JSON list of C-alpha atoms and ligand atoms in Angstrom, two decimals:
[
{"chain": "A", "resi": 1, "resn": "UNK", "atom": "CA", "xyz": [14.47, -27.01, -20.53]},
{"chain": "A", "resi": 2, "resn": "UNK", "atom": "CA", "xyz": [17.21, -24.91, -18.42]},
{"chain": "A", "resi": 3, "resn": "UNK", "atom": "CA", "xyz": [20.12, -23.12, -20.50]},
{"chain": "A", "resi": 4, "resn": "UNK", "atom": "CA", "xyz": [23.52, -21.63, -19.32]},
{"chain": "A", "resi": 5, "resn": "UNK", "atom": "CA", "xyz": [26.54, -19.74, -21.54]},
{"chain": "A", "resi": 6, "resn": "UNK", "atom": "CA", "xyz": [29.63, -20.93, -21.41]},
{"chain": "A", "resi": 7, "resn": "UNK", "atom": "CA", "xyz": [33.18, -19.42, -23.48]},
{"chain": "A", "resi": 8, "resn": "UNK", "atom": "CA", "xyz": [36.32, -21.77, -23.36]},
{"chain": "A", "resi": 9, "resn": "UNK", "atom": "CA", "xyz": [39.19, -19.13, -23.02]},
{"chain": "A", "resi": 10, "resn": "UNK", "atom": "CA", "xyz": [41.91, -17.66, -25.19]},
{"chain": "A", "resi": 11, "resn": "UNK", "atom": "CA", "xyz": [45.06, -20.42, -23.73]},
{"chain": "A", "resi": 12, "resn": "UNK", "atom": "CA", "xyz": [42.20, -23.13, -23.78]},
{"chain": "A", "resi": 13, "resn": "UNK", "atom": "CA", "xyz": [41.32, -22.94, -28.11]},
{"chain": "A", "resi": 14, "resn": "UNK", "atom": "CA", "xyz": [45.02, -21.94, -28.58]},
{"chain": "A", "resi": 15, "resn": "UNK", "atom": "CA", "xyz": [46.49, -25.30, -26.78]},
{"chain": "A", "resi": 16, "resn": "UNK", "atom": "CA", "xyz": [43.38, -26.62, -28.95]},
{"chain": "A", "resi": 17, "resn": "UNK", "atom": "CA", "xyz": [41.59, -27.89, -26.00]},
{"chain": "A", "resi": 18, "resn": "UNK", "atom": "CA", "xyz": [38.25, -27.52, -27.93]},
{"chain": "A", "resi": 19, "resn": "UNK", "atom": "CA", "xyz": [37.57, -30.18, -28.09]},
{"chain": "A", "resi": 20, "resn": "UNK", "atom": "CA", "xyz": [38.18, -32.34, -25.19]},
{"chain": "A", "resi": 21, "resn": "UNK", "atom": "CA", "xyz": [35.91, -30.04, -23.57]},
{"chain": "A", "resi": 22, "resn": "UNK", "atom": "CA", "xyz": [32.63, -29.30, -25.81]},
{"chain": "A", "resi": 23, "resn": "UNK", "atom": "CA", "xyz": [33.39, -33.86, -25.79]},
{"chain": "A", "resi": 24, "resn": "UNK", "atom": "CA", "xyz": [32.90, -33.30, -21.68]},
{"chain": "A", "resi": 25, "resn": "UNK", "atom": "CA", "xyz": [29.58, -31.85, -21.89]},
{"chain": "A", "resi": 26, "resn": "UNK", "atom": "CA", "xyz": [28.06, -33.28, -24.52]},
{"chain": "A", "resi": 27, "resn": "UNK", "atom": "CA", "xyz": [29.58, -36.30, -22.47]},
{"chain": "A", "resi": 28, "resn": "UNK", "atom": "CA", "xyz": [26.91, -35.31, -19.25]},
{"chain": "A", "resi": 29, "resn": "UNK", "atom": "CA", "xyz": [23.91, -35.36, -21.97]},
{"chain": "A", "resi": 30, "resn": "UNK", "atom": "CA", "xyz": [24.28, -32.40, -21.98]},
{"chain": "A", "resi": 31, "resn": "UNK", "atom": "CA", "xyz": [22.92, -30.31, -25.57]},
{"chain": "A", "resi": 32, "resn": "UNK", "atom": "CA", "xyz": [25.45, -27.31, -27.80]},
{"chain": "A", "resi": 33, "resn": "UNK", "atom": "CA", "xyz": [22.73, -25.67, -28.81]},
{"chain": "A", "resi": 34, "resn": "UNK", "atom": "CA", "xyz": [24.52, -23.13, -30.44]},
{"chain": "A", "resi": 35, "resn": "UNK", "atom": "CA", "xyz": [28.71, -22.84, -30.32]},
{"chain": "A", "resi": 36, "resn": "UNK", "atom": "CA", "xyz": [30.26, -19.55, -32.49]},
{"chain": "A", "resi": 37, "resn": "UNK", "atom": "CA", "xyz": [34.03, -18.78, -32.20]},
{"chain": "A", "resi": 38, "resn": "UNK", "atom": "CA", "xyz": [34.78, -15.16, -32.28]},
{"chain": "A", "resi": 39, "resn": "UNK", "atom": "CA", "xyz": [37.15, -12.93, -30.94]},
{"chain": "A", "resi": 40, "resn": "UNK", "atom": "CA", "xyz": [35.87, -10.65, -28.74]},
{"chain": "A", "resi": 41, "resn": "UNK", "atom": "CA", "xyz": [36.46, -6.59, -29.31]},
{"chain": "A", "resi": 42, "resn": "UNK", "atom": "CA", "xyz": [37.59, -4.74, -25.56]},
{"chain": "A", "resi": 43, "resn": "UNK", "atom": "CA", "xyz": [33.77, -3.32, -24.98]},
{"chain": "A", "resi": 44, "resn": "UNK", "atom": "CA", "xyz": [32.15, -6.39, -25.25]},
{"chain": "A", "resi": 45, "resn": "UNK", "atom": "CA", "xyz": [34.85, -8.64, -23.13]},
{"chain": "A", "resi": 46, "resn": "UNK", "atom": "CA", "xyz": [34.21, -4.85, -20.37]},
{"chain": "A", "resi": 47, "resn": "UNK", "atom": "CA", "xyz": [30.73, -5.74, -20.29]},
{"chain": "A", "resi": 48, "resn": "UNK", "atom": "CA", "xyz": [30.50, -9.74, -20.41]},
{"chain": "A", "resi": 49, "resn": "UNK", "atom": "CA", "xyz": [32.84, -8.95, -17.74]},
{"chain": "A", "resi": 50, "resn": "UNK", "atom": "CA", "xyz": [30.71, -5.38, -15.68]},
{"chain": "A", "resi": 51, "resn": "UNK", "atom": "CA", "xyz": [30.02, -7.16, -12.74]},
{"chain": "A", "resi": 52, "resn": "UNK", "atom": "CA", "xyz": [34.48, -7.65, -12.11]},
{"chain": "A", "resi": 53, "resn": "UNK", "atom": "CA", "xyz": [34.89, -3.67, -12.43]},
{"chain": "A", "resi": 54, "resn": "UNK", "atom": "CA", "xyz": [36.31, -2.39, -9.83]},
{"chain": "A", "resi": 55, "resn": "UNK", "atom": "CA", "xyz": [38.08, -6.09, -8.98]},
{"chain": "A", "resi": 56, "resn": "UNK", "atom": "CA", "xyz": [41.70, -5.88, -9.04]},
{"chain": "A", "resi": 57, "resn": "UNK", "atom": "CA", "xyz": [42.44, -8.65, -11.41]},
{"chain": "A", "resi": 58, "resn": "UNK", "atom": "CA", "xyz": [39.48, -6.61, -13.51]},
{"chain": "A", "resi": 59, "resn": "UNK", "atom": "CA", "xyz": [42.22, -5.83, -16.51]},
{"chain": "A", "resi": 60, "resn": "UNK", "atom": "CA", "xyz": [44.43, -7.94, -16.21]},
{"chain": "A", "resi": 61, "resn": "UNK", "atom": "CA", "xyz": [41.22, -10.30, -17.36]},
{"chain": "A", "resi": 62, "resn": "UNK", "atom": "CA", "xyz": [39.28, -8.03, -20.37]},
{"chain": "A", "resi": 63, "resn": "UNK", "atom": "CA", "xyz": [43.14, -8.62, -21.55]},
{"chain": "A", "resi": 64, "resn": "UNK", "atom": "CA", "xyz": [43.58, -11.99, -21.16]},
{"chain": "A", "resi": 65, "resn": "UNK", "atom": "CA", "xyz": [40.00, -13.13, -22.94]},
{"chain": "A", "resi": 66, "resn": "UNK", "atom": "CA", "xyz": [40.10, -10.12, -25.95]},
{"chain": "A", "resi": 67, "resn": "UNK", "atom": "CA", "xyz": [44.15, -12.03, -26.47]},
{"chain": "A", "resi": 68, "resn": "UNK", "atom": "CA", "xyz": [42.31, -14.34, -28.87]},
{"chain": "A", "resi": 69, "resn": "UNK", "atom": "CA", "xyz": [39.04, -16.37, -30.01]},
{"chain": "A", "resi": 70, "resn": "UNK", "atom": "CA", "xyz": [37.83, -17.96, -27.65]},
{"chain": "A", "resi": 71, "resn": "UNK", "atom": "CA", "xyz": [34.56, -20.50, -28.04]},
{"chain": "A", "resi": 72, "resn": "UNK", "atom": "CA", "xyz": [31.10, -19.42, -26.85]},
{"chain": "A", "resi": 73, "resn": "UNK", "atom": "CA", "xyz": [28.26, -21.92, -26.88]},
{"chain": "A", "resi": 74, "resn": "UNK", "atom": "CA", "xyz": [24.78, -22.27, -25.02]},
{"chain": "A", "resi": 75, "resn": "UNK", "atom": "CA", "xyz": [24.70, -24.93, -23.36]},
{"chain": "A", "resi": 76, "resn": "UNK", "atom": "CA", "xyz": [21.35, -27.10, -21.75]},
{"chain": "A", "resi": 77, "resn": "UNK", "atom": "CA", "xyz": [20.03, -29.42, -20.21]},
{"chain": "A", "resi": 78, "resn": "UNK", "atom": "CA", "xyz": [18.22, -30.84, -16.40]},
{"chain": "A", "resi": 79, "resn": "UNK", "atom": "CA", "xyz": [19.81, -27.94, -14.29]},
{"chain": "A", "resi": 80, "resn": "UNK", "atom": "CA", "xyz": [22.07, -26.92, -16.59]},
{"chain": "A", "resi": 81, "resn": "UNK", "atom": "CA", "xyz": [23.05, -24.06, -14.81]},
{"chain": "A", "resi": 82, "resn": "UNK", "atom": "CA", "xyz": [24.76, -26.56, -11.81]},
{"chain": "A", "resi": 83, "resn": "UNK", "atom": "CA", "xyz": [25.97, -29.32, -13.13]},
{"chain": "A", "resi": 84, "resn": "UNK", "atom": "CA", "xyz": [28.45, -27.19, -15.34]},
{"chain": "A", "resi": 85, "resn": "UNK", "atom": "CA", "xyz": [29.72, -25.43, -13.04]},
{"chain": "A", "resi": 86, "resn": "UNK", "atom": "CA", "xyz": [30.56, -29.39, -11.14]},
{"chain": "A", "resi": 87, "resn": "UNK", "atom": "CA", "xyz": [31.99, -30.22, -14.55]},
{"chain": "A", "resi": 88, "resn": "UNK", "atom": "CA", "xyz": [34.16, -27.28, -15.03]},
{"chain": "A", "resi": 89, "resn": "UNK", "atom": "CA", "xyz": [35.48, -27.36, -10.59]},
{"chain": "A", "resi": 90, "resn": "UNK", "atom": "CA", "xyz": [36.43, -24.13, -9.39]},
{"chain": "A", "resi": 91, "resn": "UNK", "atom": "CA", "xyz": [37.78, -21.02, -10.22]},
{"chain": "A", "resi": 92, "resn": "UNK", "atom": "CA", "xyz": [41.21, -20.85, -9.31]},
{"chain": "A", "resi": 93, "resn": "UNK", "atom": "CA", "xyz": [42.64, -24.39, -10.93]},
{"chain": "A", "resi": 94, "resn": "UNK", "atom": "CA", "xyz": [44.85, -24.82, -8.72]},
{"chain": "A", "resi": 95, "resn": "UNK", "atom": "CA", "xyz": [42.67, -25.14, -6.14]},
{"chain": "A", "resi": 96, "resn": "UNK", "atom": "CA", "xyz": [40.46, -27.39, -8.44]},
{"chain": "A", "resi": 97, "resn": "UNK", "atom": "CA", "xyz": [39.14, -30.84, -8.09]},
{"chain": "A", "resi": 98, "resn": "UNK", "atom": "CA", "xyz": [41.61, -33.53, -10.91]},
{"chain": "A", "resi": 99, "resn": "UNK", "atom": "CA", "xyz": [38.75, -35.12, -12.78]},
{"chain": "A", "resi": 100, "resn": "UNK", "atom": "CA", "xyz": [36.97, -31.42, -13.13]},
{"chain": "A", "resi": 101, "resn": "UNK", "atom": "CA", "xyz": [37.68, -29.82, -16.22]},
{"chain": "A", "resi": 102, "resn": "UNK", "atom": "CA", "xyz": [39.83, -26.82, -14.26]},
{"chain": "A", "resi": 103, "resn": "UNK", "atom": "CA", "xyz": [41.24, -29.40, -12.61]},
{"chain": "A", "resi": 104, "resn": "UNK", "atom": "CA", "xyz": [42.53, -31.10, -15.30]},
{"chain": "A", "resi": 105, "resn": "UNK", "atom": "CA", "xyz": [43.21, -28.45, -17.51]},
{"chain": "A", "resi": 106, "resn": "UNK", "atom": "CA", "xyz": [44.13, -25.42, -16.42]},
{"chain": "A", "resi": 107, "resn": "UNK", "atom": "CA", "xyz": [47.01, -23.81, -13.84]},
{"chain": "A", "resi": 108, "resn": "UNK", "atom": "CA", "xyz": [46.61, -20.66, -14.66]},
{"chain": "A", "resi": 109, "resn": "UNK", "atom": "CA", "xyz": [43.35, -17.73, -12.32]},
{"chain": "A", "resi": 110, "resn": "UNK", "atom": "CA", "xyz": [42.98, -15.82, -14.87]},
{"chain": "A", "resi": 111, "resn": "UNK", "atom": "CA", "xyz": [43.56, -17.65, -18.47]},
{"chain": "A", "resi": 112, "resn": "UNK", "atom": "CA", "xyz": [40.66, -19.89, -16.84]},
{"chain": "A", "resi": 113, "resn": "UNK", "atom": "CA", "xyz": [40.30, -22.81, -19.60]},
{"chain": "A", "resi": 114, "resn": "UNK", "atom": "CA", "xyz": [36.37, -21.74, -19.28]},
{"chain": "A", "resi": 115, "resn": "UNK", "atom": "CA", "xyz": [34.38, -19.55, -18.31]},
{"chain": "A", "resi": 116, "resn": "UNK", "atom": "CA", "xyz": [30.47, -20.10, -17.36]},
{"chain": "A", "resi": 117, "resn": "UNK", "atom": "CA", "xyz": [27.28, -18.31, -16.31]},
{"chain": "A", "resi": 118, "resn": "UNK", "atom": "CA", "xyz": [26.57, -18.35, -12.60]},
{"chain": "A", "resi": 119, "resn": "UNK", "atom": "CA", "xyz": [22.91, -18.34, -12.34]},
{"chain": "A", "resi": 120, "resn": "UNK", "atom": "CA", "xyz": [19.78, -18.40, -15.47]},
{"chain": "A", "resi": 121, "resn": "UNK", "atom": "CA", "xyz": [20.99, -14.93, -14.97]},
{"chain": "A", "resi": 122, "resn": "UNK", "atom": "CA", "xyz": [23.51, -14.00, -16.00]},
{"chain": "A", "resi": 123, "resn": "UNK", "atom": "CA", "xyz": [23.76, -16.95, -18.53]},
{"chain": "A", "resi": 124, "resn": "UNK", "atom": "CA", "xyz": [20.21, -14.05, -20.62]},
{"chain": "A", "resi": 125, "resn": "UNK", "atom": "CA", "xyz": [23.21, -11.21, -19.68]},
{"chain": "A", "resi": 126, "resn": "UNK", "atom": "CA", "xyz": [26.52, -12.96, -21.24]},
{"chain": "A", "resi": 127, "resn": "UNK", "atom": "CA", "xyz": [24.58, -14.90, -23.78]},
{"chain": "A", "resi": 128, "resn": "UNK", "atom": "CA", "xyz": [23.08, -11.90, -25.24]},
{"chain": "A", "resi": 129, "resn": "UNK", "atom": "CA", "xyz": [26.03, -9.78, -25.70]},
{"chain": "A", "resi": 130, "resn": "UNK", "atom": "CA", "xyz": [28.15, -13.47, -27.96]},
{"chain": "A", "resi": 131, "resn": "UNK", "atom": "CA", "xyz": [23.87, -14.77, -29.60]},
{"chain": "A", "resi": 132, "resn": "UNK", "atom": "CA", "xyz": [22.13, -11.62, -29.71]},
{"chain": "A", "resi": 133, "resn": "UNK", "atom": "CA", "xyz": [20.71, -13.22, -32.92]},
{"chain": "A", "resi": 134, "resn": "UNK", "atom": "CA", "xyz": [18.46, -15.47, -29.77]},
{"chain": "A", "resi": 135, "resn": "UNK", "atom": "CA", "xyz": [17.99, -12.96, -27.73]},
{"chain": "B", "resi": 201, "resn": "LIG", "atom": "P1", "xyz": [35.39, -16.60, -14.73]},
{"chain": "B", "resi": 201, "resn": "LIG", "atom": "O1", "xyz": [34.59, -17.81, -14.43]},
{"chain": "B", "resi": 201, "resn": "LIG", "atom": "O2", "xyz": [35.51, -16.35, -15.78]},
{"chain": "B", "resi": 201, "resn": "LIG", "atom": "O3", "xyz": [34.80, -15.44, -13.75]},
{"chain": "B", "resi": 201, "resn": "LIG", "atom": "C1", "xyz": [35.78, -14.47, -13.96]},
{"chain": "B", "resi": 201, "resn": "LIG", "atom": "C2", "xyz": [37.09, -14.74, -13.70]},
{"chain": "B", "resi": 201, "resn": "LIG", "atom": "O4", "xyz": [37.90, -14.01, -12.80]},
{"chain": "B", "resi": 201, "resn": "LIG", "atom": "C3", "xyz": [37.43, -16.38, -13.16]},
{"chain": "B", "resi": 201, "resn": "LIG", "atom": "O5", "xyz": [37.24, -16.79, -14.29]},
{"chain": "B", "resi": 201, "resn": "LIG", "atom": "C4", "xyz": [38.72, -15.53, -13.58]},
{"chain": "B", "resi": 201, "resn": "LIG", "atom": "O6", "xyz": [39.52, -15.63, -14.32]},
{"chain": "B", "resi": 201, "resn": "LIG", "atom": "C5", "xyz": [39.18, -14.18, -12.57]},
{"chain": "B", "resi": 201, "resn": "LIG", "atom": "N1", "xyz": [39.72, -14.11, -11.17]},
{"chain": "B", "resi": 201, "resn": "LIG", "atom": "C6", "xyz": [38.90, -14.79, -10.13]},
{"chain": "B", "resi": 201, "resn": "LIG", "atom": "N2", "xyz": [39.14, -14.08, -8.76]},
{"chain": "B", "resi": 201, "resn": "LIG", "atom": "C7", "xyz": [40.47, -13.78, -9.46]},
{"chain": "B", "resi": 201, "resn": "LIG", "atom": "C8", "xyz": [41.65, -13.23, -9.44]},
{"chain": "B", "resi": 201, "resn": "LIG", "atom": "N3", "xyz": [41.48, -13.53, -8.03]},
{"chain": "B", "resi": 201, "resn": "LIG", "atom": "N4", "xyz": [42.71, -12.91, -9.70]},
{"chain": "B", "resi": 201, "resn": "LIG", "atom": "C9", "xyz": [43.32, -12.97, -10.72]},
{"chain": "B", "resi": 201, "resn": "LIG", "atom": "N5", "xyz": [41.39, -13.26, -11.54]},
{"chain": "B", "resi": 201, "resn": "LIG", "atom": "C10", "xyz": [40.43, -13.66, -10.77]}
]
């Protein structure tokens, strides 16, 4: 079965939205197969977002995701990479459709509630950083 990696960003954890977000994922009939609350180190955050290293928002992004604990999970299900990204909505919560996680729960572009891997290759690379014991 296909798997993906997600993490709930610090702002949403602080706002007490973990239950709501995990519940939306579970209600879609996707399976949470690993779950962890961690505070990312700067190095881990830089590695996680290494594809964006040259982007002007990189430093702000690293600062944001290391500002407090995140809740990371591995999610399993049919076409899960595509399904989760639909459930989450567009990167910018202003543009994300109502009914999606970002559309309903977010407003900030950097602290945009949740991250999800964009491919199986990204899943393997990103999940190894938070769940090295499962690699
Ligand atoms: P995420 O899904 O975690 O993947 C990369 C993140 O970079 C994205 O969500 C946003 O939080 C952030 N991001 C993307 N584009 C911009 C931008 N133009 N300005 C600031 N942050 C951005």
